[in-house]
Structure formats: structure tokens, C-alpha cells
mmCIF file of C-alpha atoms and ligand atoms in Angstrom:
data_model
loop_
_atom_site.group_PDB
_atom_site.id
_atom_site.type_symbol
_atom_site.label_atom_id
_atom_site.label_comp_id
_atom_site.label_asym_id
_atom_site.label_seq_id
_atom_site.Cartn_x
_atom_site.Cartn_y
_atom_site.Cartn_z
ATOM 1 C CA MET J 1 95.999 -251.653 -150.206
ATOM 2 C CA HIS J 2 95.795 -251.050 -153.930
ATOM 3 C CA LYS J 3 92.971 -252.947 -155.628
ATOM 4 C CA ARG J 4 94.019 -255.809 -157.833
ATOM 5 C CA VAL J 5 93.197 -256.156 -161.349
ATOM 6 C CA LEU J 6 93.444 -259.038 -163.701
ATOM 7 C CA SER J 7 92.404 -259.335 -167.271
ATOM 8 C CA GLY J 8 93.403 -261.178 -170.363
ATOM 9 C CA MET J 9 92.979 -261.866 -173.938
ATOM 10 C CA ARG J 10 93.623 -264.821 -176.311
ATOM 11 C CA PRO J 11 96.633 -264.540 -178.600
ATOM 12 C CA THR J 12 94.704 -265.021 -182.003
ATOM 13 C CA GLY J 13 96.303 -262.169 -184.039
ATOM 14 C CA ARG J 14 96.544 -258.336 -184.182
ATOM 15 C CA LEU J 15 94.330 -256.278 -182.055
ATOM 16 C CA HIS J 16 91.585 -253.810 -183.362
ATOM 17 C CA LEU J 17 89.767 -250.789 -182.347
ATOM 18 C CA GLY J 18 87.189 -253.027 -180.660
ATOM 19 C CA HIS J 19 89.862 -254.364 -178.327
ATOM 20 C CA TYR J 20 91.056 -250.894 -177.857
ATOM 21 C CA PHE J 21 87.904 -249.125 -177.024
ATOM 22 C CA GLY J 22 86.111 -252.062 -175.554
ATOM 23 C CA ALA J 23 88.781 -252.967 -173.002
ATOM 24 C CA LEU J 24 92.404 -251.917 -173.305
ATOM 25 C CA ARG J 25 91.781 -248.302 -172.708
ATOM 26 C CA SER J 26 90.514 -249.165 -169.162
ATOM 27 C CA TRP J 27 93.420 -251.401 -168.650
ATOM 28 C CA VAL J 28 95.577 -248.549 -169.321
ATOM 29 C CA GLU J 29 93.665 -246.323 -166.880
ATOM 30 C CA LEU J 30 93.810 -248.922 -163.948
ATOM 31 C CA GLN J 31 97.531 -249.025 -164.075
ATOM 32 C CA ASN J 32 97.763 -245.840 -162.176
ATOM 33 C CA ASP J 33 95.984 -246.714 -159.024
ATOM 34 C CA CYS J 34 95.797 -250.509 -159.135
ATOM 35 C CA GLU J 35 98.172 -253.585 -159.064
ATOM 36 C CA CYS J 36 97.416 -254.904 -162.584
ATOM 37 C CA TYR J 37 98.032 -258.282 -164.004
ATOM 38 C CA TYR J 38 97.443 -258.651 -167.704
ATOM 39 C CA MET J 39 97.883 -262.050 -169.315
ATOM 40 C CA SER J 40 98.033 -263.706 -172.692
ATOM 41 C CA ALA J 41 95.395 -266.329 -172.267
ATOM 42 C CA ASP J 42 97.285 -268.892 -174.548
ATOM 43 C CA TRP J 43 95.536 -272.015 -173.008
ATOM 44 C CA HIS J 44 92.222 -270.327 -173.759
ATOM 45 C CA ALA J 45 93.462 -269.849 -177.364
ATOM 46 C CA LEU J 46 93.569 -273.794 -177.515
ATOM 47 C CA THR J 47 90.162 -274.227 -176.559
ATOM 48 C CA THR J 48 88.904 -273.463 -180.054
ATOM 49 C CA ASP J 49 92.167 -273.641 -181.959
ATOM 50 C CA TYR J 50 93.628 -276.948 -180.659
ATOM 51 C CA ALA J 51 94.239 -278.368 -184.094
ATOM 52 C CA ASP J 52 96.880 -275.642 -185.016
ATOM 53 C CA THR J 53 99.005 -274.238 -182.449
ATOM 54 C CA SER J 54 101.772 -273.134 -184.630
ATOM 55 C CA LYS J 55 100.850 -269.329 -184.350
ATOM 56 C CA VAL J 56 100.573 -269.010 -180.449
ATOM 57 C CA ASP J 57 104.043 -267.835 -179.928
ATOM 58 C CA GLU J 58 104.073 -265.295 -182.673
ATOM 59 C CA ASN J 59 100.664 -264.110 -181.776
ATOM 60 C CA THR J 60 101.493 -263.695 -178.156
ATOM 61 C CA LEU J 61 104.399 -261.295 -178.964
ATOM 62 C CA GLU J 62 102.090 -259.414 -181.511
ATOM 63 C CA MET J 63 99.448 -258.988 -178.801
ATOM 64 C CA VAL J 64 102.042 -257.753 -176.305
ATOM 65 C CA ALA J 65 103.264 -255.164 -178.728
ATOM 66 C CA ASP J 66 99.735 -254.095 -179.278
ATOM 67 C CA TRP J 67 99.065 -253.796 -175.469
ATOM 68 C CA ILE J 68 102.320 -251.593 -175.148
ATOM 69 C CA THR J 69 101.379 -249.675 -178.130
ATOM 70 C CA ALA J 70 97.939 -248.905 -176.503
ATOM 71 C CA GLY J 71 99.590 -247.644 -173.464
ATOM 72 C CA ILE J 72 100.225 -250.594 -171.221
ATOM 73 C CA ASP J 73 103.295 -249.804 -169.266
ATOM 74 C CA PRO J 74 105.569 -252.884 -168.284
ATOM 75 C CA ALA J 75 106.851 -250.792 -165.598
ATOM 76 C CA LYS J 76 103.584 -250.457 -164.038
ATOM 77 C CA SER J 77 101.770 -253.676 -165.071
ATOM 78 C CA ILE J 78 102.645 -257.222 -164.821
ATOM 79 C CA ILE J 79 102.415 -258.680 -168.272
ATOM 80 C CA PHE J 80 102.651 -262.415 -168.475
ATOM 81 C CA ARG J 81 101.587 -265.626 -170.215
ATOM 82 C CA GLN J 82 99.060 -267.915 -168.605
ATOM 83 C CA SER J 83 100.795 -271.244 -169.879
ATOM 84 C CA LYS J 84 104.076 -270.238 -167.881
ATOM 85 C CA ILE J 85 102.442 -270.073 -164.676
ATOM 86 C CA LEU J 86 101.648 -273.837 -164.059
ATOM 87 C CA TYR J 87 99.270 -272.922 -161.183
ATOM 88 C CA HIS J 88 96.570 -271.930 -163.695
ATOM 89 C CA SER J 89 96.289 -275.440 -164.815
ATOM 90 C CA GLU J 90 96.339 -276.716 -161.369
ATOM 91 C CA LEU J 91 93.571 -274.421 -160.101
ATOM 92 C CA PHE J 92 91.628 -275.119 -163.231
ATOM 93 C CA LEU J 93 91.802 -278.822 -162.214
ATOM 94 C CA ILE J 94 90.781 -278.115 -158.587
ATOM 95 C CA LEU J 95 87.728 -275.907 -159.791
ATOM 96 C CA SER J 96 86.714 -278.424 -162.235
ATOM 97 C CA MET J 97 85.903 -280.848 -159.270
ATOM 98 C CA ILE J 98 83.253 -278.374 -158.002
ATOM 99 C CA THR J 99 81.741 -277.094 -161.156
ATOM 100 C CA PRO J 100 78.282 -278.331 -161.939
ATOM 101 C CA LEU J 101 78.071 -279.248 -165.556
ATOM 102 C CA GLY J 102 74.655 -277.543 -165.845
ATOM 103 C CA TRP J 103 76.339 -274.307 -165.190
ATOM 104 C CA LEU J 104 78.802 -274.838 -168.057
ATOM 105 C CA GLN J 105 76.164 -276.173 -170.444
ATOM 106 C CA ARG J 106 73.854 -273.205 -169.718
ATOM 107 C CA CYS J 107 76.627 -270.387 -170.155
ATOM 108 C CA PRO J 108 75.644 -268.092 -172.704
ATOM 109 C CA THR J 109 78.891 -267.839 -174.572
ATOM 110 C CA TYR J 110 79.012 -271.587 -174.887
ATOM 111 C CA LYS J 111 75.657 -271.830 -176.366
ATOM 112 C CA GLU J 112 76.127 -269.053 -178.540
ATOM 113 C CA GLN J 113 79.472 -270.331 -179.950
ATOM 114 C CA ILE J 114 78.454 -273.788 -180.171
ATOM 115 C CA ASN J 115 75.608 -272.723 -182.471
ATOM 116 C CA GLU J 116 77.555 -270.206 -184.396
ATOM 117 C CA ILE J 117 80.925 -271.747 -185.063
ATOM 118 C CA LYS J 118 80.525 -274.288 -187.556
ATOM 119 C CA ASN J 119 84.065 -274.655 -189.227
ATOM 120 C CA LYS J 120 85.560 -276.191 -186.052
ATOM 121 C CA ASP J 121 84.739 -279.217 -183.891
ATOM 122 C CA LEU J 122 83.971 -277.701 -180.507
ATOM 123 C CA ASN J 123 82.680 -280.942 -178.937
ATOM 124 C CA ASN J 124 85.604 -281.087 -176.589
ATOM 125 C CA TYR J 125 86.060 -281.030 -172.888
ATOM 126 C CA GLY J 126 88.326 -278.043 -172.868
ATOM 127 C CA PHE J 127 85.914 -275.756 -174.626
ATOM 128 C CA LEU J 128 83.060 -276.549 -172.263
ATOM 129 C CA GLY J 129 85.287 -275.891 -169.403
ATOM 130 C CA TYR J 130 86.461 -272.420 -170.649
ATOM 131 C CA PRO J 131 84.776 -270.603 -167.937
ATOM 132 C CA VAL J 132 86.568 -272.665 -165.190
ATOM 133 C CA LEU J 133 89.891 -272.086 -166.757
ATOM 134 C CA GLN J 134 89.070 -268.180 -166.965
ATOM 135 C CA SER J 135 87.831 -268.406 -163.238
ATOM 136 C CA ALA J 136 91.203 -270.077 -162.208
ATOM 137 C CA ASP J 137 92.959 -267.133 -163.909
ATOM 138 C CA ILE J 138 91.019 -264.396 -161.936
ATOM 139 C CA LEU J 139 90.807 -266.210 -158.431
ATOM 140 C CA LEU J 140 94.711 -267.180 -158.559
ATOM 141 C CA TYR J 141 95.505 -263.519 -158.206
ATOM 142 C CA LYS J 142 92.581 -262.623 -155.871
ATOM 143 C CA ALA J 143 91.777 -260.087 -158.349
ATOM 144 C CA ASP J 144 89.069 -257.391 -157.266
ATOM 145 C CA ILE J 145 88.385 -256.005 -160.602
ATOM 146 C CA VAL J 146 88.150 -257.660 -164.147
ATOM 147 C CA PRO J 147 88.077 -255.068 -166.819
ATOM 148 C CA VAL J 148 86.390 -256.684 -169.827
ATOM 149 C CA GLY J 149 84.250 -256.346 -172.728
ATOM 150 C CA GLU J 150 80.668 -256.854 -172.633
ATOM 151 C CA ASP J 151 80.849 -260.345 -174.043
ATOM 152 C CA GLN J 152 82.843 -261.656 -171.143
ATOM 153 C CA LEU J 153 80.399 -260.567 -168.379
ATOM 154 C CA SER J 154 78.874 -263.916 -167.898
ATOM 155 C CA HIS J 155 82.326 -265.427 -167.394
ATOM 156 C CA VAL J 156 83.043 -263.100 -164.395
ATOM 157 C CA GLU J 157 79.632 -263.822 -162.980
ATOM 158 C CA PHE J 158 80.556 -267.564 -163.348
ATOM 159 C CA THR J 159 83.943 -266.580 -161.510
ATOM 160 C CA ARG J 160 81.911 -265.209 -158.589
ATOM 161 C CA GLU J 161 79.624 -268.220 -158.383
ATOM 162 C CA ILE J 162 82.581 -270.763 -158.317
ATOM 163 C CA ALA J 163 84.365 -268.677 -155.771
ATOM 164 C CA ARG J 164 81.386 -268.751 -153.508
ATOM 165 C CA ARG J 165 80.852 -272.469 -153.941
ATOM 166 C CA PHE J 166 84.587 -273.054 -153.079
ATOM 167 C CA ASN J 167 84.366 -270.702 -150.087
ATOM 168 C CA ASN J 168 81.246 -272.607 -148.915
ATOM 169 C CA PHE J 169 82.905 -275.892 -149.126
ATOM 170 C CA TYR J 170 86.334 -275.196 -147.930
ATOM 171 C CA GLY J 171 86.171 -271.825 -145.984
ATOM 172 C CA ASN J 172 86.634 -268.187 -146.896
ATOM 173 C CA THR J 173 89.696 -268.396 -149.243
ATOM 174 C CA LEU J 174 88.833 -266.891 -152.653
ATOM 175 C CA ILE J 175 87.891 -263.268 -153.546
ATOM 176 C CA GLU J 176 84.449 -262.696 -155.664
ATOM 177 C CA PRO J 177 85.813 -260.221 -158.389
ATOM 178 C CA LYS J 178 83.740 -257.411 -159.945
ATOM 179 C CA GLU J 179 83.684 -256.654 -163.745
ATOM 180 C CA MET J 180 84.588 -253.498 -165.107
ATOM 181 C CA LEU J 181 82.967 -252.344 -168.296
ATOM 182 C CA THR J 182 84.414 -249.517 -170.425
ATOM 183 C CA LYS J 183 82.123 -246.554 -171.634
ATOM 184 C CA THR J 184 82.274 -248.038 -175.120
ATOM 185 C CA ALA J 185 81.814 -251.519 -174.407
ATOM 186 C CA ARG J 186 80.810 -252.330 -177.928
ATOM 187 C CA VAL J 187 82.630 -250.981 -181.046
ATOM 188 C CA LEU J 188 80.964 -251.533 -184.311
ATOM 189 C CA GLY J 189 82.713 -253.006 -187.177
ATOM 190 C CA LEU J 190 82.994 -251.500 -190.876
ATOM 191 C CA ASP J 191 79.841 -253.435 -191.704
ATOM 192 C CA GLY J 192 77.648 -252.474 -188.708
ATOM 193 C CA ARG J 193 77.949 -255.720 -186.729
ATOM 194 C CA LYS J 194 80.127 -256.102 -183.783
ATOM 195 C CA MET J 195 83.906 -255.393 -184.664
ATOM 196 C CA SER J 196 85.403 -258.842 -184.663
ATOM 197 C CA LYS J 197 88.367 -260.345 -186.474
ATOM 198 C CA SER J 198 86.064 -263.363 -187.708
ATOM 199 C CA TYR J 199 83.884 -260.936 -189.543
ATOM 200 C CA GLY J 200 86.634 -259.170 -191.384
ATOM 201 C CA ASN J 201 85.111 -255.886 -190.554
ATOM 202 C CA SER J 202 87.792 -254.504 -188.249
ATOM 203 C CA ILE J 203 90.268 -251.522 -188.198
ATOM 204 C CA LEU J 204 93.580 -252.682 -186.755
ATOM 205 C CA LEU J 205 95.605 -250.856 -184.060
ATOM 206 C CA GLY J 206 98.473 -249.249 -186.092
ATOM 207 C CA GLU J 207 96.789 -249.655 -189.458
ATOM 208 C CA ASN J 208 98.419 -247.470 -192.114
ATOM 209 C CA ASN J 209 96.878 -244.761 -193.880
ATOM 210 C CA ASP J 210 96.102 -246.401 -197.197
ATOM 211 C CA ALA J 211 94.165 -249.224 -195.480
ATOM 212 C CA LEU J 212 92.473 -246.641 -193.288
ATOM 213 C CA GLU J 213 91.473 -244.730 -196.461
ATOM 214 C CA ASN J 214 90.178 -247.773 -198.274
ATOM 215 C CA LYS J 215 88.154 -248.895 -195.097
ATOM 216 C CA VAL J 216 86.485 -245.719 -194.773
ATOM 217 C CA LYS J 217 85.711 -245.164 -198.377
ATOM 218 C CA ASN J 218 84.012 -248.530 -198.457
ATOM 219 C CA MET J 219 81.808 -247.872 -195.288
ATOM 220 C CA PHE J 220 78.199 -247.640 -195.978
ATOM 221 C CA THR J 221 76.251 -244.521 -195.286
ATOM 222 C CA ASP J 222 72.630 -243.686 -194.668
ATOM 223 C CA PRO J 223 70.906 -245.017 -197.798
ATOM 224 C CA LEU J 224 68.194 -242.523 -197.698
ATOM 225 C CA LYS J 225 70.793 -239.605 -197.711
ATOM 226 C CA ILE J 226 71.723 -239.262 -201.349
ATOM 227 C CA LYS J 227 72.579 -235.630 -201.869
ATOM 228 C CA LYS J 228 74.098 -233.493 -199.125
ATOM 229 C CA THR J 229 70.986 -231.673 -198.612
ATOM 230 C CA ASP J 230 68.737 -234.739 -197.886
ATOM 231 C CA PRO J 231 67.915 -235.126 -194.042
ATOM 232 C CA GLY J 232 70.307 -237.909 -192.794
ATOM 233 C CA HIS J 233 69.657 -240.522 -190.119
ATOM 234 C CA PRO J 234 72.842 -240.645 -188.107
ATOM 235 C CA ASP J 235 71.565 -243.085 -185.462
ATOM 236 C CA GLY J 236 71.733 -245.861 -187.942
ATOM 237 C CA CYS J 237 74.778 -244.767 -189.897
ATOM 238 C CA ILE J 238 78.102 -246.450 -189.245
ATOM 239 C CA VAL J 239 80.159 -243.620 -190.147
ATOM 240 C CA PHE J 240 78.481 -241.697 -187.354
ATOM 241 C CA ALA J 241 79.009 -244.505 -184.943
ATOM 242 C CA PHE J 242 82.628 -243.984 -185.480
ATOM 243 C CA HIS J 243 82.263 -240.215 -185.011
ATOM 244 C CA GLU J 244 80.753 -240.937 -181.749
ATOM 245 C CA ILE J 245 84.095 -242.344 -180.628
ATOM 246 C CA PHE J 246 86.524 -240.050 -182.382
ATOM 247 C CA ASP J 247 84.721 -236.612 -182.725
ATOM 248 C CA LYS J 248 84.589 -234.195 -179.915
ATOM 249 C CA TYR J 249 81.434 -232.870 -180.945
ATOM 250 C CA PRO J 250 79.318 -235.515 -182.322
ATOM 251 C CA LYS J 251 76.103 -233.705 -181.273
ATOM 252 C CA LYS J 252 76.806 -230.888 -183.727
ATOM 253 C CA ARG J 253 77.685 -233.267 -186.396
ATOM 254 C CA LYS J 254 74.460 -235.138 -185.680
ATOM 255 C CA GLU J 255 72.220 -231.940 -186.125
ATOM 256 C CA GLU J 256 74.198 -230.924 -189.286
ATOM 257 C CA CYS J 257 73.647 -234.349 -190.887
ATOM 258 C CA LYS J 258 70.026 -234.230 -190.014
ATOM 259 C CA ALA J 259 69.516 -230.657 -191.182
ATOM 260 C CA GLY J 260 71.243 -231.358 -194.570
ATOM 261 C CA THR J 261 74.015 -229.098 -194.233
ATOM 262 C CA LEU J 262 76.711 -231.778 -193.863
ATOM 263 C CA GLY J 263 77.148 -234.228 -196.671
ATOM 264 C CA CYS J 264 78.432 -237.928 -196.455
ATOM 265 C CA VAL J 265 81.465 -237.223 -198.506
ATOM 266 C CA GLU J 266 82.862 -234.458 -196.128
ATOM 267 C CA CYS J 267 81.588 -236.530 -193.038
ATOM 268 C CA LYS J 268 83.674 -239.575 -194.340
ATOM 269 C CA LYS J 269 86.798 -237.108 -195.188
ATOM 270 C CA GLN J 270 86.634 -235.716 -191.546
ATOM 271 C CA LEU J 271 86.469 -239.133 -190.158
ATOM 272 C CA LEU J 272 89.459 -240.486 -192.103
ATOM 273 C CA GLU J 273 91.377 -237.383 -190.874
ATOM 274 C CA MET J 274 90.579 -238.208 -187.255
ATOM 275 C CA LEU J 275 91.564 -241.868 -187.809
ATOM 276 C CA VAL J 276 94.726 -240.913 -189.314
ATOM 277 C CA GLU J 277 95.548 -238.556 -186.660
ATOM 278 C CA PHE J 278 94.760 -241.027 -183.923
ATOM 279 C CA MET J 279 96.515 -243.934 -185.423
ATOM 280 C CA ARG J 280 99.927 -242.333 -186.588
ATOM 281 C CA PRO J 281 101.660 -242.336 -183.026
ATOM 282 C CA LEU J 282 100.330 -245.959 -182.545
ATOM 283 C CA ALA J 283 101.623 -247.137 -185.905
ATOM 284 C CA GLU J 284 104.962 -245.671 -185.085
ATOM 285 C CA ARG J 285 105.216 -247.260 -181.602
ATOM 286 C CA ARG J 286 104.003 -250.621 -182.874
ATOM 287 C CA LYS J 287 106.552 -250.659 -185.715
ATOM 288 C CA ASP J 288 109.310 -250.116 -183.142
ATOM 289 C CA LEU J 289 107.966 -252.773 -180.706
ATOM 290 C CA ILE J 290 107.302 -255.539 -183.249
ATOM 291 C CA SER J 291 110.870 -255.148 -184.719
ATOM 292 C CA ASP J 292 112.368 -256.046 -181.197
ATOM 293 C CA LYS J 293 111.203 -259.367 -180.372
ATOM 294 C CA ALA J 294 113.758 -259.783 -177.757
ATOM 295 C CA TYR J 295 112.346 -256.902 -175.714
ATOM 296 C CA LEU J 296 108.951 -258.229 -175.717
ATOM 297 C CA LYS J 297 110.169 -261.663 -174.554
ATOM 298 C CA LYS J 298 111.988 -260.092 -171.806
ATOM 299 C CA ILE J 299 108.847 -258.318 -170.686
ATOM 300 C CA LEU J 300 106.888 -261.422 -170.653
ATOM 301 C CA GLU J 301 109.629 -263.339 -168.601
ATOM 302 C CA ALA J 302 109.881 -260.492 -166.042
ATOM 303 C CA GLY J 303 106.159 -260.484 -165.760
ATOM 304 C CA CYS J 304 106.048 -264.143 -165.216
ATOM 305 C CA LYS J 305 108.478 -263.968 -162.298
ATOM 306 C CA LYS J 306 106.331 -261.539 -160.429
ATOM 307 C CA ALA J 307 102.921 -263.315 -161.303
ATOM 308 C CA VAL J 308 104.195 -266.507 -159.997
ATOM 309 C CA GLU J 309 104.874 -265.177 -156.540
ATOM 310 C CA THR J 310 101.273 -263.951 -156.117
ATOM 311 C CA ALA J 311 99.822 -267.134 -157.577
ATOM 312 C CA ASN J 312 102.031 -269.226 -155.394
ATOM 313 C CA LYS J 313 100.770 -267.516 -152.266
ATOM 314 C CA THR J 314 97.090 -268.146 -153.295
ATOM 315 C CA MET J 315 97.956 -271.713 -154.106
ATOM 316 C CA GLU J 316 99.423 -272.221 -150.599
ATOM 317 C CA GLU J 317 96.036 -270.945 -149.182
ATOM 318 C CA ILE J 318 94.105 -273.162 -151.467
ATOM 319 C CA HIS J 319 96.050 -276.262 -150.327
ATOM 320 C CA LYS J 320 95.482 -275.332 -146.615
ATOM 321 C CA ALA J 321 91.749 -274.759 -147.265
ATOM 322 C CA LEU J 322 91.664 -278.264 -148.853
ATOM 323 C CA LYS J 323 93.494 -279.774 -145.904
ATOM 324 C CA PHE J 324 96.163 -281.058 -148.300
HETATM 325 N N1 LIG V 1 87.995 -265.016 -172.213
HETATM 326 C C1 LIG V 1 88.641 -263.741 -172.426
HETATM 327 C C2 LIG V 1 88.348 -263.391 -173.711
HETATM 328 O O1 LIG V 1 88.309 -263.984 -174.769
HETATM 329 C C3 LIG V 1 90.087 -263.894 -172.243
HETATM 330 C C4 LIG V 1 90.441 -264.321 -170.756
HETATM 331 C C5 LIG V 1 90.981 -265.477 -170.321
HETATM 332 C C6 LIG V 1 90.103 -263.434 -169.722
HETATM 333 N N2 LIG V 1 91.198 -265.331 -169.045
HETATM 334 C C7 LIG V 1 90.753 -264.281 -168.452
HETATM 335 C C8 LIG V 1 89.695 -262.226 -169.491
HETATM 336 C C9 LIG V 1 90.650 -263.597 -167.167
HETATM 337 C C10 LIG V 1 89.557 -261.656 -168.178
HETATM 338 C C11 LIG V 1 90.121 -262.492 -167.156
HETATM 339 O O2 LIG V 1 88.514 -262.081 -173.963
#
């Protein structure tokens, strides 16, 4: 039996290199040996952006276009939209009955976001219950593996705990999933903080050459390296952090920077070349995809048809376990 994989992202706009290297790349790899379910977590998008839902449809299509651009193959993977499979909301409700409030209140992502996000009122039940909904997504498909970025680890852990609790009460029904982290679990943004849309420090998938040039030009370099011959400190340098992702020989670069034989201007120029090269095919693919919305919608519909079959089977077992 092939292992089953489920992952998702919230449709909040275009994806960036953080999504690509942090998660999407492993989604793509898993397609070859696993049964993969990739979903647009549109209900999750509402946990924080409930006040304006006008962009969810459009963002979902943009995101699916980005996924396919990155190499997700609709012929191999099941791509669907969470809200179209009603079982997600049903399992969310059932799991909410057995979720201790303390687990939710202690969840690190909850604590962090409640403290950090000040421009939205997050004192709502849905936001507190975010990990319960995510658990429903994963458990509904009996996923063995959940490929995610570092920030989602606590949610996968939560999912295991809630599955264990369900199985203890009602008998062995749900599968405890394992997380899978990519090698580059954290991609830094242009300013050295984690790459994130809300920080405005990201490089988008399919970004055009002018934008790339501008972004690379404005990156900070090592403040102690003023002339080419000054010894550099690549470990704290954001340009080098990108080279570690794109350059085949980052060690050599590191030595040359430290030795004062490679200057920052040249180093940036080489980074820009690598970025442009990497991005060109992605930008082309993305442009074609985004101009064919009907195709993207068809992919989602076909994915939903398959996803609902799997979800339905699990739900029947759940009802049986509950003796309903
Ligand atoms: N919380 C995830 C994120 O913000 C998105 C998500 C929703 C998800 N449901 C999921 C990820 C199930 C993995 C599995 O990125």
C-alpha cells in the first residue's frame, strides 16, 4: 500500500520562495511514491480573515496555479478545496467535543499570534479551534505523512494527540500522522527575518526579472565588508543565505568572501543570475496557468470528487466507532 500524504495551505494570495523551499518541494517529491492530497484550506483562511471573504475564491485559484507551477501534477495528486468536502466541518465538530480547552490555549501558534497580530480581533472561537480543524483535515484522509513547514509542527503533534484521545474513547479508528520537514525548513526573507507575506520581505514564485533585480539590489550585505578585499562574514549575510539555496558550491563562495577575493557587488550579481535562471520557467508556466481559470476550476472539481470518496469512508468508520 502506498503511504498517504495530506497537506494544505491557506489561500491568502500568491506564494513565495518560503512556501516553495519550505514545503512545496517536498510535496512534489512525494507525488511519485505516495497517494497525495493537497488542499486549499479556505475555512482556515477565515479563522483570521473572516471580516473580508471576497478574495478567497480568487486566491484559491492563484494558489493552485502556484502549486502546479511548482510541479504539483494534477494527474498524480488530488488537489481540492477544503470547504467543498462537507465532512471536514463534521469531523471538526466531533473532534471539538473531545478537545480540552487547555490544549488549545497552550498551543504555541495560538499564543504567538494572539500576541503578535494586533490589527485583527482574534478573540473568536474559530481561531482558538484552528488546530482542531487542521486535525480534522488530516485524520479524515487517514494521512500517514504531513509535509509542512517548521511553523506547523505543533499542529501535527496536536493531531496525533487528538487521534490518540479519540481512539482511547471509541476504539482504534484514526491514524496518528507523522510530520515531514524539508531540508530548508526556514527560508529567510529579504530583510533577514523569516520570509512571510505579512513582513513584505518575500520573493514571489514567478516573479519577473525587474522585480528580482530590484529586490536583490536592495538586500543588505555584511556591514563590515566595505571593500571587496575586506574579510566578509557570510554566516550573518542574507545574500549568502540565498546562495546557500541556489549556489551549487556555497562552500567555495564562503571561503572567497571571507578571504576577500569575492566582493558583494559580484556576489549579488551572481545571485541575481541564479534567481533569474531559476524563475524563468516558473514564470512562463504560471502565466499560462493563470490565464486559464476554467482549467484550474476543473482540476479542483475533479480533485473534490476523489477526495470525497476517501473522506466518506473514514466518516463511516467514525460513525460506527461512535455507535451512531
Ligand atoms: N495550517 C496550515 C498553514 O497555515 C494549513 C493547513 C490547514 C494544513 N490544514 C492542514 C497543513 C492540514 C497541513 C495539513 O500552513
